[in-house]
């Protein structure tokens, strides 16, 4: 469903500690903004399942690579400001 996608994992803090991460979807080579893409979907359930599968796979990959998993926030594309 989604090709050329990647996620930026943004930490959420509570009292100075990371308590969770928010997965922000980004697309390589697309000019459409994430919210525009999501709003245009007819099958949002399949999209949700694909996103969850991708995020879990990322987490498992990080866990295998390191004893303690850590997610870095990386921004690869410039923001579009109107």
mmCIF file of C-alpha atoms in Angstrom:
data_model
loop_
_atom_site.group_PDB
_atom_site.id
_atom_site.type_symbol
_atom_site.label_atom_id
_atom_site.label_comp_id
_atom_site.label_asym_id
_atom_site.label_seq_id
_atom_site.Cartn_x
_atom_site.Cartn_y
_atom_site.Cartn_z
ATOM 1 C CA UNK A 1 0.000 0.000 0.000
ATOM 2 C CA UNK A 2 2.682 2.474 0.964
ATOM 3 C CA UNK A 3 5.900 2.546 -1.013
ATOM 4 C CA UNK A 4 9.024 4.548 -0.229
ATOM 5 C CA UNK A 5 7.948 5.256 3.329
ATOM 6 C CA UNK A 6 9.993 5.750 6.442
ATOM 7 C CA UNK A 7 9.282 6.869 9.961
ATOM 8 C CA UNK A 8 10.745 9.513 12.203
ATOM 9 C CA UNK A 9 10.391 8.493 15.831
ATOM 10 C CA UNK A 10 9.696 11.522 17.980
ATOM 11 C CA UNK A 11 10.113 10.999 21.722
ATOM 12 C CA UNK A 12 7.360 12.019 24.135
ATOM 13 C CA UNK A 13 8.630 13.204 27.512
ATOM 14 C CA UNK A 14 7.047 13.222 30.946
ATOM 15 C CA UNK A 15 8.900 14.785 33.854
ATOM 16 C CA UNK A 16 12.186 14.690 31.950
ATOM 17 C CA UNK A 17 12.015 11.034 30.851
ATOM 18 C CA UNK A 18 11.076 9.491 27.515
ATOM 19 C CA UNK A 19 7.816 7.612 28.060
ATOM 20 C CA UNK A 20 6.928 6.774 24.460
ATOM 21 C CA UNK A 21 7.672 7.528 20.827
ATOM 22 C CA UNK A 22 5.368 8.919 18.174
ATOM 23 C CA UNK A 23 5.899 7.421 14.704
ATOM 24 C CA UNK A 24 5.753 10.190 12.105
ATOM 25 C CA UNK A 25 5.372 8.808 8.583
ATOM 26 C CA UNK A 26 7.304 10.387 5.726
ATOM 27 C CA UNK A 27 7.511 9.507 2.033
ATOM 28 C CA UNK A 28 10.577 9.545 -0.227
ATOM 29 C CA UNK A 29 9.934 11.180 -3.573
ATOM 30 C CA UNK A 30 6.342 12.246 -2.871
ATOM 31 C CA UNK A 31 5.105 15.823 -2.713
ATOM 32 C CA UNK A 32 1.885 14.942 -0.890
ATOM 33 C CA UNK A 33 1.847 15.693 2.829
ATOM 34 C CA UNK A 34 1.208 12.769 5.218
ATOM 35 C CA UNK A 35 -2.173 14.053 6.388
ATOM 36 C CA UNK A 36 -3.324 14.554 2.774
ATOM 37 C CA UNK A 37 -2.285 11.004 1.915
ATOM 38 C CA UNK A 38 -4.054 9.536 4.965
ATOM 39 C CA UNK A 39 -7.236 11.523 4.305
ATOM 40 C CA UNK A 40 -7.334 10.187 0.723
ATOM 41 C CA UNK A 41 -7.242 6.518 1.771
ATOM 42 C CA UNK A 42 -10.350 4.417 1.282
ATOM 43 C CA UNK A 43 -9.123 1.463 3.379
ATOM 44 C CA UNK A 44 -7.786 3.064 6.547
ATOM 45 C CA UNK A 45 -7.863 -0.245 8.442
ATOM 46 C CA UNK A 46 -5.291 -1.808 6.086
ATOM 47 C CA UNK A 47 -3.183 1.335 6.327
ATOM 48 C CA UNK A 48 -3.262 1.187 10.144
ATOM 49 C CA UNK A 49 -2.228 -2.483 10.103
ATOM 50 C CA UNK A 50 0.656 -1.759 7.726
ATOM 51 C CA UNK A 51 1.901 1.135 9.872
ATOM 52 C CA UNK A 52 1.752 -0.960 13.046
ATOM 53 C CA UNK A 53 3.589 -3.844 11.346
ATOM 54 C CA UNK A 54 6.294 -1.493 10.094
ATOM 55 C CA UNK A 55 6.811 0.147 13.489
ATOM 56 C CA UNK A 56 6.973 -3.223 15.281
ATOM 57 C CA UNK A 57 9.497 -4.478 12.699
ATOM 58 C CA UNK A 58 11.620 -1.349 13.266
ATOM 59 C CA UNK A 59 11.518 -1.937 17.016
ATOM 60 C CA UNK A 60 12.529 -5.598 16.660
ATOM 61 C CA UNK A 61 15.378 -4.669 14.307
ATOM 62 C CA UNK A 62 16.694 -2.117 16.787
ATOM 63 C CA UNK A 63 16.404 -4.617 19.622
ATOM 64 C CA UNK A 64 18.490 -7.188 17.678
ATOM 65 C CA UNK A 65 21.169 -4.604 16.844
ATOM 66 C CA UNK A 66 21.647 -3.391 20.415
ATOM 67 C CA UNK A 67 21.190 -4.703 23.907
ATOM 68 C CA UNK A 68 19.121 -1.618 24.721
ATOM 69 C CA UNK A 69 17.011 -0.274 21.899
ATOM 70 C CA UNK A 70 17.265 3.408 21.128
ATOM 71 C CA UNK A 71 15.557 5.341 18.361
ATOM 72 C CA UNK A 72 17.176 8.412 16.841
ATOM 73 C CA UNK A 73 15.111 11.229 15.423
ATOM 74 C CA UNK A 74 16.222 11.907 11.858
ATOM 75 C CA UNK A 75 14.774 14.477 9.507
ATOM 76 C CA UNK A 76 15.666 13.916 5.863
ATOM 77 C CA UNK A 77 13.282 16.178 4.047
ATOM 78 C CA UNK A 78 12.602 19.877 4.315
ATOM 79 C CA UNK A 79 9.210 20.911 5.624
ATOM 80 C CA UNK A 80 6.779 22.431 3.169
ATOM 81 C CA UNK A 81 5.571 25.782 4.439
ATOM 82 C CA UNK A 82 2.792 27.561 2.601
#
